Amino acid sequence: MPRDKTESHRRITEAAREEFLEYGYSEASLRRIATKAGIQVGGLYKHFANKEEMFASLVEPAIEGFYALYHEIEGVYFDELESIGDDYEWEGEDETVRGMKYIYEHLDEFKLLVFSSQGTKYADFIHEVARLEEEVTLRYTKVLKKKGYPVKDVDPLEFHLLTTTYVEAVFQAVVHGLERDEALHYASTLQIFYKPAWKELLGI
């Protein structure tokens, strides 16, 4: 009977996670991963085509879930635009806290993205999140303008820099090794800090 690959796949995955977290992608060794998993190096290729595919298997599910949450929150904002009145004032939600909760539910994966992704296509993950945040916010303000709200024009470069700064600030919780409760408190503080600034900047 063919051997069940489930257990060996689990061992490889856990060994790869430990290896990437300790050494980063570029310095990670397939030989060490195989040794930790208790198999020959050649056995790795029965599960993964190469080292990048192995890394991707660890981070892709967390990334997909992160973007799914982002688009869920985005959908709420745009749905509300359908019924806003003359007294509209942007209040914001607890999206920073929700995002932080998700990050800490998948903390090893986000540590891999923050600390260990150099040399992979995920190295610019944080900047990709910032780019998405910038694009969605500009699209949101464009809709408000069409509805007659006096949204302020913002210098594109300044807006890009400020958005990037905000997203990078969120991931500083991971960079600085905050515990979950500390990170959630920090996320609440970020909302308190940034909300008035965004409202003043955009006039909403």
Short mmCIF file of C-alpha atoms in Angstrom, two decimals:
data_model
loop_
_atom_site.label_atom_id
_atom_site.label_comp_id
_atom_site.label_asym_id
_atom_site.label_seq_id
_atom_site.Cartn_x
_atom_site.Cartn_y
_atom_site.Cartn_z
CA MET A 1 0.00 0.00 0.00
CA PRO A 2 1.24 3.55 -0.70
CA ARG A 3 2.49 5.40 2.37
CA ASP A 4 0.31 8.12 3.85
CA LYS A 5 2.02 11.44 3.08
CA THR A 6 -0.08 13.45 5.54
CA GLU A 7 2.23 13.01 8.54
CA SER A 8 5.43 13.63 6.58
CA HIS A 9 3.86 16.72 4.99
CA ARG A 10 2.99 18.05 8.45
CA ARG A 11 6.55 17.47 9.66
CA ILE A 12 8.00 19.19 6.62
CA THR A 13 5.68 22.15 7.02
CA GLU A 14 6.55 22.61 10.69
CA ALA A 15 10.26 22.21 10.01
CA ALA A 16 10.05 24.75 7.19
CA ARG A 17 8.20 27.21 9.41
CA GLU A 18 10.91 26.95 12.08
CA GLU A 19 13.69 27.23 9.51
CA PHE A 20 12.27 30.29 7.76
CA LEU A 21 11.50 32.02 11.05
CA GLU A 22 15.05 31.46 12.30
CA TYR A 23 17.07 32.04 9.13
CA GLY A 24 14.81 33.92 6.72
CA TYR A 25 13.99 32.71 3.24
CA SER A 26 17.35 33.44 1.63
CA GLU A 27 19.43 31.66 4.26
CA ALA A 28 17.03 28.80 4.87
CA SER A 29 18.47 25.36 4.14
CA LEU A 30 16.50 22.57 2.54
CA ARG A 31 19.00 20.13 4.07
CA ARG A 32 18.23 21.40 7.59
CA ILE A 33 14.48 21.30 6.87
CA ALA A 34 14.76 17.71 5.69
CA THR A 35 16.81 16.74 8.75
CA LYS A 36 14.30 18.31 11.13
CA ALA A 37 11.46 16.57 9.29
CA GLY A 38 13.28 13.23 9.46
CA ILE A 39 13.47 12.61 5.72
CA GLN A 40 15.98 12.79 2.88
CA VAL A 41 16.34 16.08 0.96
CA GLY A 42 14.95 14.40 -2.12
CA GLY A 43 11.80 13.59 -0.20
CA LEU A 44 10.97 17.29 0.04
CA TYR A 45 10.34 17.40 -3.68
CA LYS A 46 7.51 14.92 -3.37
CA HIS A 47 5.66 17.68 -1.48
CA PHE A 48 7.01 20.96 -2.86
CA ALA A 49 8.59 21.84 -6.19
CA ASN A 50 11.09 24.24 -4.63
CA LYS A 51 11.87 26.41 -1.60
CA GLU A 52 9.64 29.29 -2.71
CA GLU A 53 6.65 27.01 -3.10
CA MET A 54 7.32 25.77 0.42
CA PHE A 55 7.40 29.33 1.74
CA ALA A 56 4.25 30.21 -0.22
CA SER A 57 2.37 27.29 1.32
CA LEU A 58 2.98 28.83 4.74
CA VAL A 59 1.98 32.42 4.02
CA GLU A 60 -0.58 32.30 1.20
CA PRO A 61 -3.57 31.15 3.31
CA ALA A 62 -2.96 33.96 5.81
CA ILE A 63 -2.59 36.53 3.02
CA GLU A 64 -5.80 35.38 1.36
CA GLY A 65 -7.67 35.62 4.65
CA PHE A 66 -6.22 39.07 5.32
CA TYR A 67 -7.39 40.39 1.96
CA ALA A 68 -10.79 38.75 2.41
CA LEU A 69 -11.22 40.64 5.69
CA TYR A 70 -10.00 43.85 4.05
CA HIS A 71 -12.53 43.56 1.23
CA GLU A 72 -15.30 42.71 3.70
CA ILE A 73 -14.64 45.98 5.55
CA GLU A 74 -14.32 47.81 2.23
CA GLY A 75 -17.72 46.47 1.20
CA VAL A 76 -19.35 47.84 4.34
CA TYR A 77 -17.98 51.31 3.63
CA PHE A 78 -19.14 51.36 0.03
CA ASP A 79 -22.55 49.90 0.90
CA GLU A 80 -23.07 52.78 3.34
CA LEU A 81 -22.45 55.28 0.54
CA GLU A 82 -25.73 54.20 -1.04
CA SER A 83 -27.79 55.67 1.79
CA ILE A 84 -25.81 58.64 3.13
CA GLY A 85 -27.58 61.94 3.67
CA ASP A 86 -26.66 65.60 3.77
CA ASP A 87 -25.37 65.26 7.32
CA TYR A 88 -22.76 62.67 6.36
CA GLU A 89 -19.66 62.55 8.51
CA TRP A 90 -17.12 59.74 8.27
CA GLU A 91 -16.92 57.88 11.56
CA GLY A 92 -14.78 54.92 10.67
CA GLU A 93 -15.06 51.46 12.16
CA ASP A 94 -12.79 49.30 14.25
CA GLU A 95 -10.98 48.08 11.14
CA THR A 96 -7.53 48.54 12.65
CA VAL A 97 -8.43 46.40 15.65
CA ARG A 98 -10.10 43.79 13.43
CA GLY A 99 -7.03 43.66 11.24
CA MET A 100 -4.74 43.32 14.26
CA LYS A 101 -6.84 40.48 15.65
CA TYR A 102 -6.46 38.66 12.36
CA ILE A 103 -2.71 39.26 12.28
CA TYR A 104 -2.34 37.81 15.77
CA GLU A 105 -4.47 34.80 14.90
CA HIS A 106 -1.82 34.05 12.24
CA LEU A 107 1.19 35.56 13.94
CA ASP A 108 3.86 33.14 12.68
CA GLU A 109 2.73 33.71 9.11
CA PHE A 110 2.95 37.48 9.48
CA LYS A 111 6.33 37.16 11.17
CA LEU A 112 7.44 35.28 8.07
CA LEU A 113 6.13 38.08 5.86
CA VAL A 114 7.67 40.86 7.96
CA PHE A 115 11.04 39.29 8.83
CA SER A 116 11.71 36.40 6.46
CA SER A 117 10.33 37.15 3.00
CA GLN A 118 13.36 38.83 1.38
CA GLY A 119 14.11 36.95 -1.81
CA THR A 120 10.48 35.98 -2.43
CA LYS A 121 7.59 37.66 -4.24
CA TYR A 122 6.16 38.49 -0.81
CA ALA A 123 8.97 40.86 0.16
CA ASP A 124 6.78 43.88 -0.69
CA PHE A 125 3.68 42.61 1.10
CA ILE A 126 3.33 45.62 3.41
CA HIS A 127 3.75 48.04 0.50
CA GLU A 128 1.14 46.10 -1.47
CA VAL A 129 -1.28 46.51 1.44
CA ALA A 130 -0.49 50.24 1.50
CA ARG A 131 -1.06 50.48 -2.25
CA LEU A 132 -4.47 48.80 -1.84
CA GLU A 133 -5.40 51.08 1.05
CA GLU A 134 -4.45 54.11 -1.03
CA GLU A 135 -6.44 52.94 -4.07
CA VAL A 136 -9.57 52.09 -2.06
CA THR A 137 -9.51 55.34 -0.08
CA LEU A 138 -9.16 57.43 -3.22
CA ARG A 139 -11.99 55.53 -4.86
CA TYR A 140 -14.15 56.12 -1.78
CA THR A 141 -13.47 59.87 -1.75
CA LYS A 142 -14.16 60.02 -5.49
CA VAL A 143 -17.65 58.60 -4.91
CA LEU A 144 -18.22 61.15 -2.14
CA LYS A 145 -17.22 63.96 -4.49
CA LYS A 146 -19.69 62.73 -7.11
CA LYS A 147 -22.38 62.87 -4.45
CA GLY A 148 -21.54 66.51 -3.81
CA TYR A 149 -19.50 66.28 -0.64
CA PRO A 150 -16.64 68.80 -0.40
CA VAL A 151 -13.79 66.31 -0.05
CA LYS A 152 -10.44 68.05 0.03
CA ASP A 153 -7.85 67.40 -2.66
CA VAL A 154 -4.62 65.96 -1.28
CA ASP A 155 -1.18 66.01 -2.87
CA PRO A 156 -0.82 62.48 -4.36
CA LEU A 157 2.73 61.97 -3.10
CA GLU A 158 1.86 63.15 0.39
CA PHE A 159 -1.19 60.89 0.43
CA HIS A 160 0.94 57.94 -0.67
CA LEU A 161 3.50 58.63 2.05
CA LEU A 162 0.87 59.05 4.76
CA THR A 163 -0.97 55.88 3.77
CA THR A 164 2.26 53.91 3.71
CA THR A 165 3.17 55.30 7.14
CA TYR A 166 -0.20 54.20 8.54
CA VAL A 167 0.05 50.63 7.20
CA GLU A 168 3.65 50.30 8.37
CA ALA A 169 2.55 51.54 11.79
CA VAL A 170 0.08 48.65 12.06
CA PHE A 171 2.79 46.07 11.40
CA GLN A 172 5.13 47.66 13.94
CA ALA A 173 3.26 45.54 16.48
CA VAL A 174 4.83 42.49 14.85
CA VAL A 175 8.21 44.17 14.38
CA HIS A 176 8.40 45.05 18.09
CA GLY A 177 7.13 41.70 19.33
CA LEU A 178 4.06 42.95 21.14
CA GLU A 179 1.93 40.39 22.93
CA ARG A 180 -1.64 40.04 21.63
CA ASP A 181 -3.28 42.22 24.30
CA GLU A 182 -0.61 44.87 23.85
CA ALA A 183 -1.10 44.77 20.08
CA LEU A 184 -4.88 45.18 20.34
CA HIS A 185 -4.47 48.12 22.72
CA TYR A 186 -1.96 49.62 20.31
CA ALA A 187 -4.42 49.15 17.42
CA SER A 188 -7.06 51.08 19.39
CA THR A 189 -4.50 53.82 20.00
CA LEU A 190 -3.72 53.96 16.29
CA GLN A 191 -7.41 54.50 15.53
CA ILE A 192 -7.61 57.30 18.08
CA PHE A 193 -4.45 58.87 16.66
CA TYR A 194 -5.16 58.60 12.93
CA LYS A 195 -8.93 59.08 12.70
CA PRO A 196 -8.96 62.86 13.43
CA ALA A 197 -5.96 63.29 11.13
CA TRP A 198 -7.65 61.54 8.18
CA LYS A 199 -10.87 63.48 8.75
CA GLU A 200 -8.99 66.79 8.79
CA LEU A 201 -6.87 65.88 5.77
CA LEU A 202 -9.78 64.75 3.59
CA GLY A 203 -12.47 67.02 5.00
CA ILE A 204 -14.83 64.16 5.79
#
